[in-house]
Every structure is written in structure tokens, then in C-alpha cells.
Short mmCIF file of C-alpha atoms in Angstrom, two decimals:
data_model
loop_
_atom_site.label_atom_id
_atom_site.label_comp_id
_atom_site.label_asym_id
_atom_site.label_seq_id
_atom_site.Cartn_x
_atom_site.Cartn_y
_atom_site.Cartn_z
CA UNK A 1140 -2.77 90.27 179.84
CA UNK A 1141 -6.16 88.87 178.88
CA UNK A 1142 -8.07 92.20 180.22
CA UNK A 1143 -5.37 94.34 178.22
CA UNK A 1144 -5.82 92.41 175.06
CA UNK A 1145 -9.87 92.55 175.60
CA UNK A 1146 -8.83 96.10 176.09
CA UNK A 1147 -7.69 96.48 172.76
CA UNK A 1148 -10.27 94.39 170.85
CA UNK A 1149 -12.88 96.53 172.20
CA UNK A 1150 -11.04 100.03 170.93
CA UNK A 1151 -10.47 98.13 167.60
CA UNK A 1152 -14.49 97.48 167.43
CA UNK A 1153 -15.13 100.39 168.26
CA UNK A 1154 -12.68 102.32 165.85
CA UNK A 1155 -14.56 99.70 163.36
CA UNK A 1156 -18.29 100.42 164.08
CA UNK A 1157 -18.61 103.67 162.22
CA UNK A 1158 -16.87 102.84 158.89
CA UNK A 1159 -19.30 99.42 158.98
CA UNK A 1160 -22.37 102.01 159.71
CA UNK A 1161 -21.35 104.02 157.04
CA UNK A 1162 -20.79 101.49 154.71
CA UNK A 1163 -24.75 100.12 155.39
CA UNK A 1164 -26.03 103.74 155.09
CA UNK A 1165 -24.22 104.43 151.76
CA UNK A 1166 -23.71 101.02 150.26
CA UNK A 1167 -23.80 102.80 146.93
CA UNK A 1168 -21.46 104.99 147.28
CA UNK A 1169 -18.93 102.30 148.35
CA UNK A 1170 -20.04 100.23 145.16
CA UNK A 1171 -18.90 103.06 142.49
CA UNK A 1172 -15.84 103.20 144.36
CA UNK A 1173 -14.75 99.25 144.65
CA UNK A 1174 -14.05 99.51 140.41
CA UNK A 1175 -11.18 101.44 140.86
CA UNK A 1176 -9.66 100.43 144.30
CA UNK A 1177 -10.02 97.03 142.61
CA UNK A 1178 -7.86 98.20 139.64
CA UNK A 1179 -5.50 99.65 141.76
CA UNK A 1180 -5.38 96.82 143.83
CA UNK A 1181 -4.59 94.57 140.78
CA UNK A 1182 -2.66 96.23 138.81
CA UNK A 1183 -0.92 98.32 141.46
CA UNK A 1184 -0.10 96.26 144.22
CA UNK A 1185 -0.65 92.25 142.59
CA UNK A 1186 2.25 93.36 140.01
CA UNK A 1187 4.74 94.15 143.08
CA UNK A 1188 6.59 91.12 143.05
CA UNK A 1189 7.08 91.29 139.25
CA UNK A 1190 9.54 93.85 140.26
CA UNK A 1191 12.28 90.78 140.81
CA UNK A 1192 12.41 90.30 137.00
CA UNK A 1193 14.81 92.99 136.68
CA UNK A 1194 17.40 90.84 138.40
CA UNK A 1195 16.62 87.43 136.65
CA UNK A 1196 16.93 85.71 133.39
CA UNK A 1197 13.36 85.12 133.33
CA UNK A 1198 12.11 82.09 132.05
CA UNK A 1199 8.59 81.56 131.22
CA UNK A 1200 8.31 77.92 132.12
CA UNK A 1201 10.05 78.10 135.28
CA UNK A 1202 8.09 81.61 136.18
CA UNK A 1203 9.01 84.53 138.65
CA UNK A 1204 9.90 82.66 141.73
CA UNK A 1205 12.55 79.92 139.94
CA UNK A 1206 14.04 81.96 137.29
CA UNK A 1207 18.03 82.49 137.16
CA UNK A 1208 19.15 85.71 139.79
CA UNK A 1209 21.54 87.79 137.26
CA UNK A 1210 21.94 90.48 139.52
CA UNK A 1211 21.85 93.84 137.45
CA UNK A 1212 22.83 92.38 133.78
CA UNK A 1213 19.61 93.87 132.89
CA UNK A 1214 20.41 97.35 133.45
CA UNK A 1215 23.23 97.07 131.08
CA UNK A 1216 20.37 96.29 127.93
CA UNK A 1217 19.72 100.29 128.32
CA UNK A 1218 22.85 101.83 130.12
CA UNK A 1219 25.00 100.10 127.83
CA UNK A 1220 23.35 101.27 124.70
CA UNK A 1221 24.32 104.02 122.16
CA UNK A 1222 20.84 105.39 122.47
CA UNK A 1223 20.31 105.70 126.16
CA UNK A 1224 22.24 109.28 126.67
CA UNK A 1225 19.60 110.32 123.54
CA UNK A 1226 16.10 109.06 124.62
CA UNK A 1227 16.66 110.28 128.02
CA UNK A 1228 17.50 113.58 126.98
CA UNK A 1229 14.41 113.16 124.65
CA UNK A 1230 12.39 112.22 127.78
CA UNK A 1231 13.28 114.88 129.80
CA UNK A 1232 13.22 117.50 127.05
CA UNK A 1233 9.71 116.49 125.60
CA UNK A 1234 8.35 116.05 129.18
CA UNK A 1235 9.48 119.77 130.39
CA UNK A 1236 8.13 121.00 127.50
CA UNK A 1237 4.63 119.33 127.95
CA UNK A 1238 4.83 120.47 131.72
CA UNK A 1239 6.00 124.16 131.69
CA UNK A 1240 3.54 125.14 128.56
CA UNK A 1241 0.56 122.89 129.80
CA UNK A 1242 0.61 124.20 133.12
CA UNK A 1243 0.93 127.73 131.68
CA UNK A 1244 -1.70 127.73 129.02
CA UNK A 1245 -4.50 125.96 131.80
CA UNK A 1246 -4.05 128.37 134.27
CA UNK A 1247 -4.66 130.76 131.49
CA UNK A 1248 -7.37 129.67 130.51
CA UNK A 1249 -8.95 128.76 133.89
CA UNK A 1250 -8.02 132.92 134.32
CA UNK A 1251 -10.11 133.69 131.12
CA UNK A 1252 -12.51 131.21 131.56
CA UNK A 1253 -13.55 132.44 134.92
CA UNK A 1254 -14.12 136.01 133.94
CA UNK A 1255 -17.12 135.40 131.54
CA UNK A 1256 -20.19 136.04 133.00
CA UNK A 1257 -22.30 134.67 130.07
CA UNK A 1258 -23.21 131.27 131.46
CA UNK A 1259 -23.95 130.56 127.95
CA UNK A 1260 -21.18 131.12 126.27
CA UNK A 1261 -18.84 129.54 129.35
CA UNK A 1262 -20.88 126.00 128.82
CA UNK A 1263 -20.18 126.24 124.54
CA UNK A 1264 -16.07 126.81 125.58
CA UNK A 1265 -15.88 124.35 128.41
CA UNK A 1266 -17.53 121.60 125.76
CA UNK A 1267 -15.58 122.84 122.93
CA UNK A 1268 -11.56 122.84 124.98
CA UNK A 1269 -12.88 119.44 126.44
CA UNK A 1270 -14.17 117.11 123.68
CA UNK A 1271 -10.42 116.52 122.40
CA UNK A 1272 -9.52 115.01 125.46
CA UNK A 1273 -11.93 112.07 124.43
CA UNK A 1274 -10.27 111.37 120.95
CA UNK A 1275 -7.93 108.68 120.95
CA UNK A 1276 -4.20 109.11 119.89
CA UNK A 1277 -5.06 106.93 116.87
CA UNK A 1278 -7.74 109.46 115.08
CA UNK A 1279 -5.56 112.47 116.16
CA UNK A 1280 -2.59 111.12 114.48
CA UNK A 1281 -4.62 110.78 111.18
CA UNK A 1282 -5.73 114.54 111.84
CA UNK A 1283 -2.09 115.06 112.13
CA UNK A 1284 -1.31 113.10 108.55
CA UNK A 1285 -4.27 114.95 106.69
CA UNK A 1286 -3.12 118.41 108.17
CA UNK A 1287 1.01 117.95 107.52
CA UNK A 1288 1.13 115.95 104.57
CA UNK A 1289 3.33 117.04 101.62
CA UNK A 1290 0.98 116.30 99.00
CA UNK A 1291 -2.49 117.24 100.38
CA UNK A 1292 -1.85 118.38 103.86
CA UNK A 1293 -3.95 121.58 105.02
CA UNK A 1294 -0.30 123.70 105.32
CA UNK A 1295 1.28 122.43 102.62
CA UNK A 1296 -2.29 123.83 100.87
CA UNK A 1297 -1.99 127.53 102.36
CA UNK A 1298 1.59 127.72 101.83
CA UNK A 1299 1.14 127.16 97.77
CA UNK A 1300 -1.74 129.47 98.25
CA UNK A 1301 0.49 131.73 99.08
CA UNK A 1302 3.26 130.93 96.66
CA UNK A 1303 5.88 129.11 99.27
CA UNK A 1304 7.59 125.73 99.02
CA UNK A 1305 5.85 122.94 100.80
CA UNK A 1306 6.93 121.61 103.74
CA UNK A 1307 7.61 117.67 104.36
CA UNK A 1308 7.14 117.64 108.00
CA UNK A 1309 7.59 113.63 107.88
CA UNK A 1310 11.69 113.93 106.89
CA UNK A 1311 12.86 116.81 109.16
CA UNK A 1312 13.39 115.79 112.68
CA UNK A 1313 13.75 119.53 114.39
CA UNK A 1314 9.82 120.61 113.86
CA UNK A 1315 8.59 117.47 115.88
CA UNK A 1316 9.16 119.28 119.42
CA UNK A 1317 7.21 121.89 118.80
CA UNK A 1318 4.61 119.88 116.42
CA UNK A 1319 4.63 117.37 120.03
CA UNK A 1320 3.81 120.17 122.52
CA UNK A 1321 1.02 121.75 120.28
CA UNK A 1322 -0.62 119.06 119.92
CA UNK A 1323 -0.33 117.83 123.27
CA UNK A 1324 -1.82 121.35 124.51
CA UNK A 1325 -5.03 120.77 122.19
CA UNK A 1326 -5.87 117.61 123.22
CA UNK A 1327 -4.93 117.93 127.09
CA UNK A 1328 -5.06 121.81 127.99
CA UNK A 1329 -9.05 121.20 128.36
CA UNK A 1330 -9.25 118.72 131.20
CA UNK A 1331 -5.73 120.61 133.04
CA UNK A 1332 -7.91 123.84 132.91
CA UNK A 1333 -11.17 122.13 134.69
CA UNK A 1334 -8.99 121.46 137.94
CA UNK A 1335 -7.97 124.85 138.08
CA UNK A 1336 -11.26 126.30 137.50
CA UNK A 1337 -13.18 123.80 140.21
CA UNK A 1338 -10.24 125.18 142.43
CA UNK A 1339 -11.20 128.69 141.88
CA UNK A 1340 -15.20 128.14 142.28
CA UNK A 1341 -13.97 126.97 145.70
CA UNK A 1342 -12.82 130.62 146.51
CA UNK A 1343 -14.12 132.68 149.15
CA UNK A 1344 -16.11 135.37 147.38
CA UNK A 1345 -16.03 137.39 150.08
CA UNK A 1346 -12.31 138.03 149.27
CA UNK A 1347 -13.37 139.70 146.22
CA UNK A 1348 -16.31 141.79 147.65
CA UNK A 1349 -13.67 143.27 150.02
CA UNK A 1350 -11.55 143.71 147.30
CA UNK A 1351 -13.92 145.66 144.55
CA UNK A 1352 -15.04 147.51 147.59
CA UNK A 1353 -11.53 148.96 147.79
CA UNK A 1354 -11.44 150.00 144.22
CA UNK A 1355 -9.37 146.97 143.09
CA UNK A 1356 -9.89 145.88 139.12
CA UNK A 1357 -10.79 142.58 137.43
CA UNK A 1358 -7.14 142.08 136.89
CA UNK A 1359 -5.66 143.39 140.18
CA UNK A 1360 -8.21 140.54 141.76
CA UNK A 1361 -6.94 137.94 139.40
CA UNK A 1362 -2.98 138.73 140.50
CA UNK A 1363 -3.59 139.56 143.73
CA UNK A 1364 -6.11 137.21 144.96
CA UNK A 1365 -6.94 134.26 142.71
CA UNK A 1366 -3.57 133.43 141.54
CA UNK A 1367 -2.16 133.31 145.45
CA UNK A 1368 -4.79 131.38 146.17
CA UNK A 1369 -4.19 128.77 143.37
CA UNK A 1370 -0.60 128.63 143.95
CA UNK A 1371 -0.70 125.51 146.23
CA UNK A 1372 -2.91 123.37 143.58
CA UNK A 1373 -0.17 124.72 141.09
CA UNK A 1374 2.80 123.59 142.87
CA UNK A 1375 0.73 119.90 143.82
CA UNK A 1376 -0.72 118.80 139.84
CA UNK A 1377 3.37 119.97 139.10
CA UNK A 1378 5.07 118.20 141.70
CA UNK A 1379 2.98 115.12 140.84
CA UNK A 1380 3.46 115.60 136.92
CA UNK A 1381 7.55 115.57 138.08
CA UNK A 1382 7.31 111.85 139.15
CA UNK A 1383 6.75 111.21 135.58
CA UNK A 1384 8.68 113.29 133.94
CA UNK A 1385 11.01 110.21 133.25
CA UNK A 1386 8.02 108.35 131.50
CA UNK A 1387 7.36 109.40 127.59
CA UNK A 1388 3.89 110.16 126.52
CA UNK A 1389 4.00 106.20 124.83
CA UNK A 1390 0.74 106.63 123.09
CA UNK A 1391 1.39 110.01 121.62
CA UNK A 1392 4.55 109.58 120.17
CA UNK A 1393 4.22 106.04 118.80
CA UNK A 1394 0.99 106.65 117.28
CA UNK A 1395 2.06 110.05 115.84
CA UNK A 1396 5.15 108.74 114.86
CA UNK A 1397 5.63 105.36 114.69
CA UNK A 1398 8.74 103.69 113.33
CA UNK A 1399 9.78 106.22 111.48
CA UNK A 1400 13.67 106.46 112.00
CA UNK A 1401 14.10 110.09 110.51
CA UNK A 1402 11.94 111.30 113.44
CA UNK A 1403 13.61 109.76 116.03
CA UNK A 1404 16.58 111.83 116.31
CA UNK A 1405 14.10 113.92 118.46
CA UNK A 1406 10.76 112.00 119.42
CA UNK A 1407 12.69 108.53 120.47
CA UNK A 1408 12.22 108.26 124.26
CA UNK A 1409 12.55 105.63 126.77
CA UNK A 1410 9.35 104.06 126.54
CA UNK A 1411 9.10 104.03 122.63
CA UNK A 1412 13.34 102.66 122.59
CA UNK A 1413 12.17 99.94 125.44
CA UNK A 1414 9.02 98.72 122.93
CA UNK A 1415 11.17 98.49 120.45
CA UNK A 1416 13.74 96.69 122.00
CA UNK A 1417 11.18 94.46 123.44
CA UNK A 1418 9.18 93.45 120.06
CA UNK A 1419 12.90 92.25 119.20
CA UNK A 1420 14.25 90.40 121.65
CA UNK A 1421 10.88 89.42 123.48
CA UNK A 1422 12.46 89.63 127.13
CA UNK A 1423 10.11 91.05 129.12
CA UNK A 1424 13.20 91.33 132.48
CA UNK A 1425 15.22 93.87 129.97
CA UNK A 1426 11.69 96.33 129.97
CA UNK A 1427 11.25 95.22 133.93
CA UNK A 1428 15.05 97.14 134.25
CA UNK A 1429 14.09 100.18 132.83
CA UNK A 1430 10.58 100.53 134.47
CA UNK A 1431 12.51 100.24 137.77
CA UNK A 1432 15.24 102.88 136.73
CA UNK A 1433 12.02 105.17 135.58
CA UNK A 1434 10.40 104.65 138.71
CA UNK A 1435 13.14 105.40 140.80
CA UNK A 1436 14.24 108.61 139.01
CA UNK A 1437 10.55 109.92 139.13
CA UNK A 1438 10.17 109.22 142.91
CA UNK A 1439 13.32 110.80 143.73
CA UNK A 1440 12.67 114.05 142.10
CA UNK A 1441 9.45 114.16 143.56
CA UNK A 1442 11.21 113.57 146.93
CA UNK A 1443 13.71 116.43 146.76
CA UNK A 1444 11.25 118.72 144.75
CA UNK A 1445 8.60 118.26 147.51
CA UNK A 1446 11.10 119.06 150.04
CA UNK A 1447 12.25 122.54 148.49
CA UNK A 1448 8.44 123.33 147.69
CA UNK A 1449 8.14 122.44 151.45
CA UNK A 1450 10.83 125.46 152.48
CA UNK A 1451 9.59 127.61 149.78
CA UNK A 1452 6.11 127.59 150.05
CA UNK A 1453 5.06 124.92 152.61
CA UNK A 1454 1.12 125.20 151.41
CA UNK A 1455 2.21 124.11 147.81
CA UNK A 1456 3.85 120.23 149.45
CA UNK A 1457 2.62 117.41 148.82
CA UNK A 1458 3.50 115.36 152.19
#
């Protein structure tokens, strides 16, 4: 037994050696990288056992391990309320909105973007669709205010010009949908569109030299070549974005909309209803319960999306 187990140790040092050797010749490289496996460490793995909070009556003083076991009274904050069937709808809605015309628009524009040839011009567009992602919700919201308000609002302004009746886009629940997804595309659509255009730079060129050699044009090469060829990042960025799909854009919404209860007919999702609910009652194991539901729901449609992807179009799965 002792040679066997001296057996093993020396595979295991030996399995060991090289990532040790690596880690001496690139110690930098290791040291950018410990920031965010420390984050995810912390915040992704630490926070496990908070999970049990959606079964107790948690008590602050007695903490996680000695509060009361309730079993699944907590579930019954959300499933029993009048406004569950409506902010799930709103989550699913608003999400497959954000999905189907984000994906659309940056593969689009990853398309468009890769035919320029002026390296010039590509840099000034690439700078130009990217610098919104780096505004916060907070100063887009006011952008929002100062281009939709009644009084002085940019529209409001050209539709006088133009001799029709201003529109109060802050009492009239049915725009926001739209207003949502718009606004989501200009602040987002520039970072989507960089994946899919590092995706494409990956490309075999000599796919296309073959191709214009046969006569094919700029836009038979795009259908025929490039978009087959970006199919399977496509279907992986989508399948991911599923698992979520349960989760509401919190930051959006709530800082383009607030508390305003005339909106929420149509912008009131689960995470904006559950930090509501939670500045009221201040019970933390009532927003535990419906993190646990949205996490479950998200990695079950990933599951059974994955595995049709995986009959469909096997290159496209994730696992």
C-alpha cells in the first residue's frame, strides 16, 4: 500500500511541477488575474451558505446557522402576491426584448463594421458605439429626463416645431418597452458588437481568397461564410444571456424609472418588486427566496436550451 500511495504522490508532483514553473516564469500574469478569481471567490462561492436564508426566519442576532427553519414560508412573500404573475411577465417580456434586438443589431453592426477598409474611420466608430457603455445608469437617466420631458424635453421641442401635441412620456405606461430597449441598444450594442467582431478577425482569410476567386461578392461572403462561421459564438453569448433572462436589468429600470407607480404597469420586474418589498419590510430571507427561484429558473432554461442547441447545432453548446 505504501509503494502505491508513493505511487500516487509522485504523479500528483509531477502533474504539479509545471503549473508551479509556470507560475515562477509568469508571476505577473498570475497577479492581474488573482483580482478577479478573488472576487469570484468571495462573492461567488463565500455567499453559498447564505442560500439557507430562504428557509429561515432569519434573525440577525442569532445569525445564519441558529435562525428559525420555516421551510418555504418565504416563497409565499412573492408567489402569494398580486404582483408576481405581472413582474414576471415584465421580466421575461423586457428581457426577450433586450436579447432578440441586442443580439440582432451587434451582429449587424459587427457585419458593417467589418467591411470598412478605412482604418481611420473604423477606429472614430468603434470609439464613438463604445463610450456609452462607460456612462453610468444615473447620467443616462438624466439624458433620458432632458430628452422626454413635457416641458423642455428635446421631442416635446420638435413636435411643437412641427405643430403636434406634446407628449408626457412620464404618465403613459405603454411607450416604456420600447423607450427600455432603445436605450438599452445605445448604451450596450457597442461592447455586444466588439465580441462579434474579435470573433470574425479570428477567421481564416483564406476562406475568403477562395471565395472572391470564385466570383463570390462582399455580401455572398458575409452570408455564406462569415455568418456560418459566427453562428456558434451566436448561439453561446445567447444561451448564456438565457440564464438571466429571469433577472431585470435592476440598474436600468430603477434609475430610469424609479418609484414612479404609473410606469410600473410595464417596467415593474422582479428585482425592482423584491427592492421594494425589501426597503419595507427589511427581511433580507424574503429577497434570499426569490434570488433562489431566479436562479433556478435561469439554470434550467439554460439546461434544456443547451441541450436542443446541442441536437440542432452541436458547435453552438455550451457543455
Amino acid at each position: 500500500m505504501s509503494a502505491i500511495g508513493a505511487e500516487k504522490g509522485a504523479k500528483i508532483k509531477r502533474k504539479r511541477v509545471p503549473m508551479l514553473r509556470d507560475i515562477m516564469r509568469n508571476p505577473f500574469s498570475y497577479a492581474l488575474a488573482l483580482p478577479a478569481m478573488a472576487y469570484v471567490f468571495i462573492f461567488n462561492y463565500l455567499t453559498l451558505p447564505y442560500i439557507m436564508m430562504a428557509f429561515q426566519k432569519y434573525n440577525y442576532r442569532t445569525g445564519l446557522f441558529r435562525s428559525e427553519f420555516i421551510g418555504f414560508k418565504n416563497f409565499e412573500f412573492f408567489f402569494a402576491s398580486a404582483r408576481a404573475g405581472l413582474v414576471t411577465f415584465n421580466t421575461i417580456f423586457l428581457n426577450i426584448l433586450f436579447l432578440s434586438s441586442g443580439t440582432f443589431v451587434a451582429v449587424s453592426l459587427a457585419l458593417l463594421l467589418n467591411e470598412v477598409r478605412s482604418k481611420v474611420y473604423l477606429r472614430i466608430n468603434q470609439a464613438s458605439l463604445l463610450f456609452p457603455n462607460f456612462i453610468s445608469w444615473v447620467i443616462v437617466s438624466y439624458i433620458a429626463y432632458a430628452f422626454f420631458s413635457q416641458r423642455y424635453g428635446w421631442l416635446n421641442t420638435i413636435l411643437q416645431s412641427f405643430g403636434a401635441e406634446p407628449v408626457n412620456m412620464y404618465t403613459n405606461a405603454s411607450y416604456w418597452p420600447p423607450v427600455l430597449t432603445i436605450i438599452r441598444l445605445w448604451k450596450g450594442m457597442g461592447m455586444s458588437s466588439v465580441i462579434y467582431m474579435a470573433t470574425i478577425t479570428g477567421f481564416d482569410e483564406g476562406l475568403y481568397e477562395a471565395a472572391r476567386i470564385d466570383g463570390a461578392t462582399r455580401l455572398q461572403q458575409t452570408f455564406f461564410i462569415t455568418l456560418p462561421l459566427l453562428t456558434p459564438t451566436i448561439c453561446i453569448l445567447t444561451l448564456l444571456s438565457i440564464g438571466r433572462i429571469f433577472y431585470g436589468d435592476f440598474q436600468m429600470i430603477y434609475a430610469l424609472v424609479g418609484d414612479n407607480g404609473i410606469l410600473m404597469e410595464t417596467t415593474d420586474v422582479i428585482d425592482t418588486y423584491v427592492f421594494r418589498a425589501l426597503r419595507q419590510t427589511g427581511d433580507p430571507a424574503n429577497a434570499m427566496a426569490v434570488g433562489l427561484y431566479q436562479a433556478l429558473v435561469g439554470f434550467l432554461m439554460v439546461f434544456f436550451s443547451n441541450h436542443l442547441v446541442r441536437k440542432l447545432f452541436p458547435d453552438g453548446a455550451i457543455f
